[in-house]
Coordinates of C-alpha atoms and ligand atoms in Angstrom, one line a residue:
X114 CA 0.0 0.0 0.0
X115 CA 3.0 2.4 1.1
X116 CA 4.9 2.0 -2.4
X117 CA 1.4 2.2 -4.1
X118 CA 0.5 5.7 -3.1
X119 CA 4.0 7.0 -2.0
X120 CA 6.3 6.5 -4.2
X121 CA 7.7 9.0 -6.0
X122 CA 7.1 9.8 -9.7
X123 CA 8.5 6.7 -11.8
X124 CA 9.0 9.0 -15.5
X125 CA 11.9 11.0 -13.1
X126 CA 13.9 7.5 -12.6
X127 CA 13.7 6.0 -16.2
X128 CA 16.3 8.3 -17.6
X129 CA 18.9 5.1 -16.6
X130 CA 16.8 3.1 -18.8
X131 CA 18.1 3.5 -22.4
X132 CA 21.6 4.6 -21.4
X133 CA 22.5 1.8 -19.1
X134 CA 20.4 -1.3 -21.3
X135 CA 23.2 -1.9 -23.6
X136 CA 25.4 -3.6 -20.7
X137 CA 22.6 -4.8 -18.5
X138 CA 22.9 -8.3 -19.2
X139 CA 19.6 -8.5 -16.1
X140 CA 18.3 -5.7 -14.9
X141 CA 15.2 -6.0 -12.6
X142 CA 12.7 -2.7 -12.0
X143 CA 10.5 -2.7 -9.3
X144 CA 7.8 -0.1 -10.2
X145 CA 5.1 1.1 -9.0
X146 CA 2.9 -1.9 -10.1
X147 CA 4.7 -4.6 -11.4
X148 CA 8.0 -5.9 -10.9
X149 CA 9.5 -6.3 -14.4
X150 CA 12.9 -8.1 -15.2
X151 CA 14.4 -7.6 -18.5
X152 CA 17.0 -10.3 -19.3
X153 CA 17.6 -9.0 -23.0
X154 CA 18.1 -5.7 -24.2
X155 CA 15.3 -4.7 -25.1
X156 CA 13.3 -1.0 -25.6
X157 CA 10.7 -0.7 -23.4
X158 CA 7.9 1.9 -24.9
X159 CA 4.7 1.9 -24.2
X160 CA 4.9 0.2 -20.7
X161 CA 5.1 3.3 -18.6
X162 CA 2.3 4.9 -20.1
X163 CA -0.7 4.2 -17.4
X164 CA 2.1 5.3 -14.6
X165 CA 1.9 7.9 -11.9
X166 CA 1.7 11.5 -12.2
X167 CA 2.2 14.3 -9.4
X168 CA -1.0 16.5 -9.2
X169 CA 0.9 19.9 -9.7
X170 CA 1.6 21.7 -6.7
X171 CA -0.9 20.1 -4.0
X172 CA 2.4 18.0 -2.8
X173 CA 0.4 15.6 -2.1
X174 CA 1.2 11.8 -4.2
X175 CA -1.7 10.9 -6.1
X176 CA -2.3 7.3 -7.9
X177 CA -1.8 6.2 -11.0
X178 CA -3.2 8.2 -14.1
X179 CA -4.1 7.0 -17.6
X180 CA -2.4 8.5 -20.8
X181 CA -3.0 7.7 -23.8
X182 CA -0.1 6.3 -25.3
X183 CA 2.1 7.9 -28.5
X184 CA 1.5 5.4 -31.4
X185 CA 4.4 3.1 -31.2
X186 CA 6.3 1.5 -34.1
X187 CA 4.9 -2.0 -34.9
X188 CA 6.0 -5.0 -32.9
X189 CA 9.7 -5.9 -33.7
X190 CA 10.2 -9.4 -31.9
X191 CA 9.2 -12.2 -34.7
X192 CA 5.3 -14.0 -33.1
X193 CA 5.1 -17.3 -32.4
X194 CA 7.3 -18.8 -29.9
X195 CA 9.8 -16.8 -28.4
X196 CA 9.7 -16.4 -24.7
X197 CA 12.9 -17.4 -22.9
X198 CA 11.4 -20.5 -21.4
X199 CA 10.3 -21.4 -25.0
X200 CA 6.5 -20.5 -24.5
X201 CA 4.2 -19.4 -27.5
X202 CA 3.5 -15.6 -28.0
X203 CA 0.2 -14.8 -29.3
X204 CA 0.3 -13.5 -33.0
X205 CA 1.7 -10.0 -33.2
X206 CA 1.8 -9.8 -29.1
X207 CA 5.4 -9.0 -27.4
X208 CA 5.9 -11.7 -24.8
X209 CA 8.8 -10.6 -22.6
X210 CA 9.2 -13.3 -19.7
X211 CA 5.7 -12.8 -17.9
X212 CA 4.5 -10.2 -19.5
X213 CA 2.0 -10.0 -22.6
X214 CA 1.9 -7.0 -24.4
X215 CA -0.8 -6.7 -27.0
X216 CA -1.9 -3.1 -26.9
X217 CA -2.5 -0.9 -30.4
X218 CA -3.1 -3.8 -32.3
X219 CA -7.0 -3.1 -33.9
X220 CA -8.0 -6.5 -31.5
X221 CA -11.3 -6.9 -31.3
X222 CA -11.2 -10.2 -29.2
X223 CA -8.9 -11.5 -26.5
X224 CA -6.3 -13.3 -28.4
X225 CA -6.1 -17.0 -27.8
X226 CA -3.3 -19.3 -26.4
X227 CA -2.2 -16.9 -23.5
X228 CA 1.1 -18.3 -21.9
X229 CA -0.4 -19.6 -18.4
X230 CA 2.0 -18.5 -16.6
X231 CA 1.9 -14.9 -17.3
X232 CA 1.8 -12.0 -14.6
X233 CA 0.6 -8.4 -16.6
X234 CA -1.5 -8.8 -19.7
X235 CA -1.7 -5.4 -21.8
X236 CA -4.2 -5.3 -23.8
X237 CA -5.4 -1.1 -23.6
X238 CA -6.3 0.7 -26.9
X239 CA -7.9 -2.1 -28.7
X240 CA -11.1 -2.6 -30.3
X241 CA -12.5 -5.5 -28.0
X242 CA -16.4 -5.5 -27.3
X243 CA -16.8 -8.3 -25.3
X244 CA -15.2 -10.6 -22.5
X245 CA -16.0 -13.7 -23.1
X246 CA -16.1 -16.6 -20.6
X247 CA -12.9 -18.3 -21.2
X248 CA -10.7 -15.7 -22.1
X249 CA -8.8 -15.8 -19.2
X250 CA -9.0 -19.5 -18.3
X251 CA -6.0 -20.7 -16.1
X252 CA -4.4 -17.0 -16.1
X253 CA -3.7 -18.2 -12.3
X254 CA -0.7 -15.9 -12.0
X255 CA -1.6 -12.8 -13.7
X256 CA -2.1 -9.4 -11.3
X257 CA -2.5 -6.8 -13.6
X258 CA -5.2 -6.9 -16.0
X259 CA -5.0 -3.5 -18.6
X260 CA -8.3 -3.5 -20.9
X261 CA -8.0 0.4 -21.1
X262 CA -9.3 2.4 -24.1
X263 CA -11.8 -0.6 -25.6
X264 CA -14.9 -0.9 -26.6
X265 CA -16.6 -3.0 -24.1
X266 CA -19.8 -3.5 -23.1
X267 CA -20.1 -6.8 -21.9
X268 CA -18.2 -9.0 -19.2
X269 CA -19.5 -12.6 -18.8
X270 CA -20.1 -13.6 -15.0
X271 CA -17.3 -16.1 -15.2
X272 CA -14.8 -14.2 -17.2
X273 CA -12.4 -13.5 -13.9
X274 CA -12.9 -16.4 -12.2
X275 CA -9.5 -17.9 -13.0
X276 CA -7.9 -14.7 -11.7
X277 CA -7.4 -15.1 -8.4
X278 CA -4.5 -13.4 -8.3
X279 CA -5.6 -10.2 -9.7
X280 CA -4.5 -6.9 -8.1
X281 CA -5.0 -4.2 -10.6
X282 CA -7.7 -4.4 -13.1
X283 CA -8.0 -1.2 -15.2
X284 CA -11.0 -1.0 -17.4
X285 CA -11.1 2.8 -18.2
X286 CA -12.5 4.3 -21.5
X287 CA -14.8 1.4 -22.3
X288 CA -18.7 1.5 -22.4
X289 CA -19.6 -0.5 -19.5
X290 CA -22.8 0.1 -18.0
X291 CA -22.3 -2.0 -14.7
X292 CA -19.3 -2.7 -12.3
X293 CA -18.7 -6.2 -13.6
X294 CA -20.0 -9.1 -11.5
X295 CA -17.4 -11.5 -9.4
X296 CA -14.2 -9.3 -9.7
X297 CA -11.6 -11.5 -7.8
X298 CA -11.6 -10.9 -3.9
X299 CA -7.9 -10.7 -5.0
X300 CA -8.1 -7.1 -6.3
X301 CA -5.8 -4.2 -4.8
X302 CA -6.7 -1.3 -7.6
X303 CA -9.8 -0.6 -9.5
X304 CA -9.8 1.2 -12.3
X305 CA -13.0 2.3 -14.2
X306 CA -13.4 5.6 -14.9
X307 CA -15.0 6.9 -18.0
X308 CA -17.5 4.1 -18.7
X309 CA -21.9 4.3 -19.0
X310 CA -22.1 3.1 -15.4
X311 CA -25.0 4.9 -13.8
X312 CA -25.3 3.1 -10.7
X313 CA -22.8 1.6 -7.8
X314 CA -24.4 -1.2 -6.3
X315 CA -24.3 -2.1 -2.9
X316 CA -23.6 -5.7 -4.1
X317 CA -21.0 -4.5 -6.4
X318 CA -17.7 -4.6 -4.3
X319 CA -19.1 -7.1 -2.0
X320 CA -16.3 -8.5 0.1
X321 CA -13.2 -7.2 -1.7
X322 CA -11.8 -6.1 1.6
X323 CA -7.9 -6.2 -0.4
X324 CA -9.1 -2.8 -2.5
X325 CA -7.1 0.4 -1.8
X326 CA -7.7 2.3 -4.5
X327 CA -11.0 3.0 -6.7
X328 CA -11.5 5.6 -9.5
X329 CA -15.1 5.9 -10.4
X330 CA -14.9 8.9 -11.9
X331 CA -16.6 10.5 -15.7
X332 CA -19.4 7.6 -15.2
X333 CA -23.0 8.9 -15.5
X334 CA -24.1 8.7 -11.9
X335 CA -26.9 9.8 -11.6
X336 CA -27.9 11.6 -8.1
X337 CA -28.7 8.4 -6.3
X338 CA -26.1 7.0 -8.5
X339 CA -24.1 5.1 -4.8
X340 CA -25.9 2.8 -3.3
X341 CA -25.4 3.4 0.9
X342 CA -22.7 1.7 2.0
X343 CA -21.6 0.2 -1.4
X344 CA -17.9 0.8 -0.2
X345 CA -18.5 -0.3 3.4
X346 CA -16.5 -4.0 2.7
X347 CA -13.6 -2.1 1.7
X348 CA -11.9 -2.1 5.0
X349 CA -8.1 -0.9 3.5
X350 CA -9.5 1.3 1.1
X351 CA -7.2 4.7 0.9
X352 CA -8.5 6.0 -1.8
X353 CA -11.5 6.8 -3.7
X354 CA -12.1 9.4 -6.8
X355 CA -16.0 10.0 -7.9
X356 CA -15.1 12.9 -9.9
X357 CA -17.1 14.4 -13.0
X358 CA -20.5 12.5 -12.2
X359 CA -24.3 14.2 -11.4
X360 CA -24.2 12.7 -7.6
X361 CA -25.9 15.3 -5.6
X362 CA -24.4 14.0 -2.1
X363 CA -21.5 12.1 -0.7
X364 CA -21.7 8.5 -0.6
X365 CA -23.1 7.0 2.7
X366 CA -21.3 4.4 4.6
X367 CA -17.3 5.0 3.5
X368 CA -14.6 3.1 5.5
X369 CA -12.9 4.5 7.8
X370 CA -9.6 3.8 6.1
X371 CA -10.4 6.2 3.4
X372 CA -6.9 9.1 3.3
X373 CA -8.3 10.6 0.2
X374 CA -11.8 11.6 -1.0
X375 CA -12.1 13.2 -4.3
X376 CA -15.3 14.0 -5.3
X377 CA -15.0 17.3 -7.6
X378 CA -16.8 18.0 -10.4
X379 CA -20.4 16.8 -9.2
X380 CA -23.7 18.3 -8.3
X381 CA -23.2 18.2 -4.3
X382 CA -25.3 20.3 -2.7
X383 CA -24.3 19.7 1.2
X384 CA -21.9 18.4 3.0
X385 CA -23.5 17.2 5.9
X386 CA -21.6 16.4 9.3
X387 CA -22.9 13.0 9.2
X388 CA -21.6 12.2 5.5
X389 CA -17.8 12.5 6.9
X390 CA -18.5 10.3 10.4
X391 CA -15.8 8.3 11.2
X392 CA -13.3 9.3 8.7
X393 CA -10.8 9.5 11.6
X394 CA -7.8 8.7 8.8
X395 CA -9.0 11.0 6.0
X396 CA -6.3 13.6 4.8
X397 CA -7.8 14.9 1.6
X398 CA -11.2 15.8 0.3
X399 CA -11.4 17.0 -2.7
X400 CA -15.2 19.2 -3.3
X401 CA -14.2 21.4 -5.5
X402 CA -16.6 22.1 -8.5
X403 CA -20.0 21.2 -6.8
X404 CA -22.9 23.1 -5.8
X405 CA -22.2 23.3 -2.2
X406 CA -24.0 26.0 -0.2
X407 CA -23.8 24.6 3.2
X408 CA -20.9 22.8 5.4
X409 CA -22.6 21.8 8.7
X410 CA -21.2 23.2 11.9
X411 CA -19.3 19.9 12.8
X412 CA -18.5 18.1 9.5
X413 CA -14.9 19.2 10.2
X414 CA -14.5 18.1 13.7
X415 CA -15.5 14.9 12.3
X416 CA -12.1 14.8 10.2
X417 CA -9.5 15.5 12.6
X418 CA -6.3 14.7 10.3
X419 CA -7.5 16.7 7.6
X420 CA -4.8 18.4 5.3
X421 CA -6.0 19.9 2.9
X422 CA -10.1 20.9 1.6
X423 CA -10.9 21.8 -1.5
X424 CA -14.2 23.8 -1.6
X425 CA -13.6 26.0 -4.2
X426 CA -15.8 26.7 -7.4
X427 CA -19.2 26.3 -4.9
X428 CA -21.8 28.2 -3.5
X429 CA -20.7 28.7 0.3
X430 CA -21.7 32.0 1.3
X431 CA -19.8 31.8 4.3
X432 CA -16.4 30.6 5.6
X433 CA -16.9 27.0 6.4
X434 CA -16.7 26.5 10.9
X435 CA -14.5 24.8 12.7
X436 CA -11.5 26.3 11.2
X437 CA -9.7 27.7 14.2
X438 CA -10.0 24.8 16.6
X439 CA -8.9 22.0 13.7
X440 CA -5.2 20.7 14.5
X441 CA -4.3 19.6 11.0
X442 CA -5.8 21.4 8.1
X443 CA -2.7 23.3 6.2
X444 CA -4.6 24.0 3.0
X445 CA -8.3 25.2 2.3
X446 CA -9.5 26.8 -1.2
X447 CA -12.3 28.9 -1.4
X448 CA -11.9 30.8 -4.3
X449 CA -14.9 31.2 -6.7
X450 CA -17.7 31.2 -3.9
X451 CA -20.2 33.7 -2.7
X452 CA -18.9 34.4 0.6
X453 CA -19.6 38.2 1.3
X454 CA -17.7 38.1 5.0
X455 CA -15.0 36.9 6.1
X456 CA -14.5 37.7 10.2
X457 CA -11.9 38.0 12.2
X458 CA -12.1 33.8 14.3
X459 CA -12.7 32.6 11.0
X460 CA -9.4 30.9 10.1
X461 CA -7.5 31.1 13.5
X462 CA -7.5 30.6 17.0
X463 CA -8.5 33.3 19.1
X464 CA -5.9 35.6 20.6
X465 CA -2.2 34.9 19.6
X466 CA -2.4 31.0 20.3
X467 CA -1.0 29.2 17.1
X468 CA -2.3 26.5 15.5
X469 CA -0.5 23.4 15.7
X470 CA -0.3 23.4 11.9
X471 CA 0.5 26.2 9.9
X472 CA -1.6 26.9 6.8
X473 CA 0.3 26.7 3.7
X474 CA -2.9 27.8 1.6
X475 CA -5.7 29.8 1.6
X476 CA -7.8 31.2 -1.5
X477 CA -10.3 33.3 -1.4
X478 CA -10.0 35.3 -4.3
X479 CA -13.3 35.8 -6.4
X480 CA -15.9 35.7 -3.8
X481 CA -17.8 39.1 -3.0
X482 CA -16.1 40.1 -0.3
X483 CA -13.9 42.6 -1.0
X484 CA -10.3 42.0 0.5
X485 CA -9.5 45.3 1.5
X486 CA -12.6 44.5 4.1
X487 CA -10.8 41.6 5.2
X488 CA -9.1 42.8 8.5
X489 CA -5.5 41.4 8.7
X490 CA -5.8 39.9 12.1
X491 CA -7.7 37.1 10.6
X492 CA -4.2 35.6 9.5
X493 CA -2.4 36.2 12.8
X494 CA -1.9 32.4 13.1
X495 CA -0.4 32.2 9.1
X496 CA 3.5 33.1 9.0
X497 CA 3.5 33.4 5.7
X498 CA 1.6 35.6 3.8
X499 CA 2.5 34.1 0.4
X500 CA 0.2 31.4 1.6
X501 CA -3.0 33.5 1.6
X502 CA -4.0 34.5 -2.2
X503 CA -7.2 36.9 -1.1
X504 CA -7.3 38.3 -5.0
X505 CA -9.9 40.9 -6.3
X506 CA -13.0 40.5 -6.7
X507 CA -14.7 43.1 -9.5
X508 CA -11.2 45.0 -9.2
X509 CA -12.3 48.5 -10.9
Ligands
LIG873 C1 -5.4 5.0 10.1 O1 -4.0 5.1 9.8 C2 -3.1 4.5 10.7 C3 -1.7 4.9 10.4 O2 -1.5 4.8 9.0 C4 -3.4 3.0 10.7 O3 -2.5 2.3 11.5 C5 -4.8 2.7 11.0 O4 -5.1 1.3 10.8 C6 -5.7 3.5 10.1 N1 -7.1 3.3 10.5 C7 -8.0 2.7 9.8 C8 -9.4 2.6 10.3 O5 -7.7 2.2 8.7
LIG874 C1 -23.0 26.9 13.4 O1 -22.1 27.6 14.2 C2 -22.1 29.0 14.1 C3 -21.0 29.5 14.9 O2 -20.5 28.7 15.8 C4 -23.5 29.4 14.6 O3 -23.6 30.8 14.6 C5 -24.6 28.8 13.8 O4 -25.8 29.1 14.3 C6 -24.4 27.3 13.8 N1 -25.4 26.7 12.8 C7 -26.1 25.7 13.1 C8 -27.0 25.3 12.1 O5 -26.0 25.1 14.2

């Protein structure tokens, strides 16, 4: 879980790659979700792709991100059999000891004759519609599954029930209208963003207490598109992303184990105190982009290790309570709201007591309140000003 979300940025350590391959006779890369030996020379291109990204200036890690891939040159390596061990390769495919590459190749099935014994199967921008019961059949050792950028719309019941291995299954950029039934109890990282789901079932992640990460997001959701307590058997879970969708509350019921909550870009109206009960562990909740008028006096007490809030781009008409007394919170955006006053125990402690963390940002630029109204004092617990961007608002 630690190297999952914490690592740093993978692209910054590859530079070695090309420069060093000539004389690595075996050079084995632990990264950031699969360990990959290479006992050949050989140029690695389109592998990297689905790795992890820094979200710009938050410093905080976030998970993996999808990219597209550049178009790479056809396959060079002959098909038919050519793994080390002597194993077949499916036609045009790149077998490279237990991995199967088979992405950008028009596919529009899973191709057949799989090495058994494989651990990452790549088959992302593809033209695959369906999943058909045996595609995966005896595919005991494989933990990364990578069906991005397809066109599928149907799983069969059975399809993963070979896998029960499987950490990462990424199913992005397909047309899936439903979380797929019986995904292996296995499963560490869920991928699924960008599909035609509109509705998370409670049934639908039914005992798959391994999950740590879930992206849900850019699926039409509707507003009573989570179930309550859909996510309540996800007892490790550390992250979860519902972003872009028309869900007009948080989901009920989230674990406890939850460090990071994104949920920008919906039609949240509220967040209620209740909603964020028990989130002892969360560090970052991401609101920004809803239709939030109201926080309730005491949703933030309920989130005592919380970093960083992003509320900005809502409807908040005033500054959110529970500011001063809250040990942890370092970073809160509130830019593009309608708060018309800001006061002077808003942000910090009363009197000269600090806060045991120092804020490291607050925006408040465009809201009405004009900032020459905003009394200095109210930052007497932030040391540095260059943390506070107040901005104008209908400068003349
Ligand atoms: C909260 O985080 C701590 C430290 O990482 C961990 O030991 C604890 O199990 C977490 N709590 C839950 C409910 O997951
Ligand atoms: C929330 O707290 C503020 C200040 O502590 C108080 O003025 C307000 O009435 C409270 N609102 C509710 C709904 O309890």
């Amino acid at each position: 879980m630690a190297d999952l979300l914490f690592s740093p940025t993978p692209r910054q350590s590859f530079g070695w790659l090309t420069a060093s391959i000539s004389n690595m006779k075996s050079a084995c890369l632990s990264l950031l979700l699969v360990s990959v030996c290479w006992a050949l020379p050989f140029r690695q291109s389109g592998f990297m792709d689905f790795m992890m990204e820094e979200e710009p200036g938050s410093g905080f890690p976030t998970p993996p991100v999808h990219k597209t891939p550049v178009q790479r040159p056809p396959p060079v390596l002959p098909e038919g059999p050519d793994g080390p061990d002597g194993s077949f390769c499916p036609f045009r495919c790149q077998c490279h000891l237990r991995v199967v590459q088979c992405s950008d190749l028009g596919l529009k099935n899973i191709p057949e004759k799989i090495p058994l014994d494989i651990t990452l199967l790549d088959l992302q921008n593809n033209k695959i519609s369906e999943i058909r019961e045996n595609d995966f059949k005896g595919l005991k050792g494989l933990q990364t599954l990578i069906l991005v950028n397809n066109k599928i719309t149907i799983i069969h019941a059975k399809a993963f029930s070979s896998l029960i291995n499987l950490e990462r299954l990424y199913l992005s950029k397909n047309l899936l209208k439903d979380v797929p039934a019986n995904i292996p109890k296995s499963l560490q990282e869920l991928r699924i963003h960008e599909n035609q789901i509109n509705k998370i079932k409670k049934s639908s992640f039914a005992g798959m207490a391994n999950v740590i990460v879930m992206e849900l997001g850019s699926n039409p959701l509707s507003s009573s598109g989570v179930d309550n307590g859909a996510f309540a058997d996800l007892k490790r879970v550390s992250y979860i992303r519902i972003a872009d969708t028309s869900i007009t509350s948080i989901p009920k019921g989230l674990p406890s184990s939850l460090f990071e909550l994104h949920l920008d870009g919906n039609k949240i109206t509220k967040v209620t105190a209740d909603s964020l009960k028990g989130l002892k562990n969360l560090s970052k909740l991401g609101l920004s982009h809803n239709e939030i008028s109201v926080m309730e006096n005491g949703s933030l007490a309920n989130v005592p290790h919380l970093r960083e809030l992003h509320l900005d781009n809502n409807m908040l008409t005033s500054i959110p309570s529970g500011l001063p007394e809250h040990k942890y919170i370092q970073v809160i955006y509130l830019h593009t709201n309608k708060i018309a006053a800001v006061g002077t125990e808003d942000f910090c402690p009363p009197g000269y007591n600090t806060k045991k963390a120092m804020y490291s940002g607050i925006s408040l630029f465009s809201n009405p309140v004009p900032y020459w109204e905003v009394q200095p004092i109210t930052f007497r617990c932030v040391f540095d000003r260059s943390a506070i961007q107040l901005g104008n608002y209908r400068k003349k």
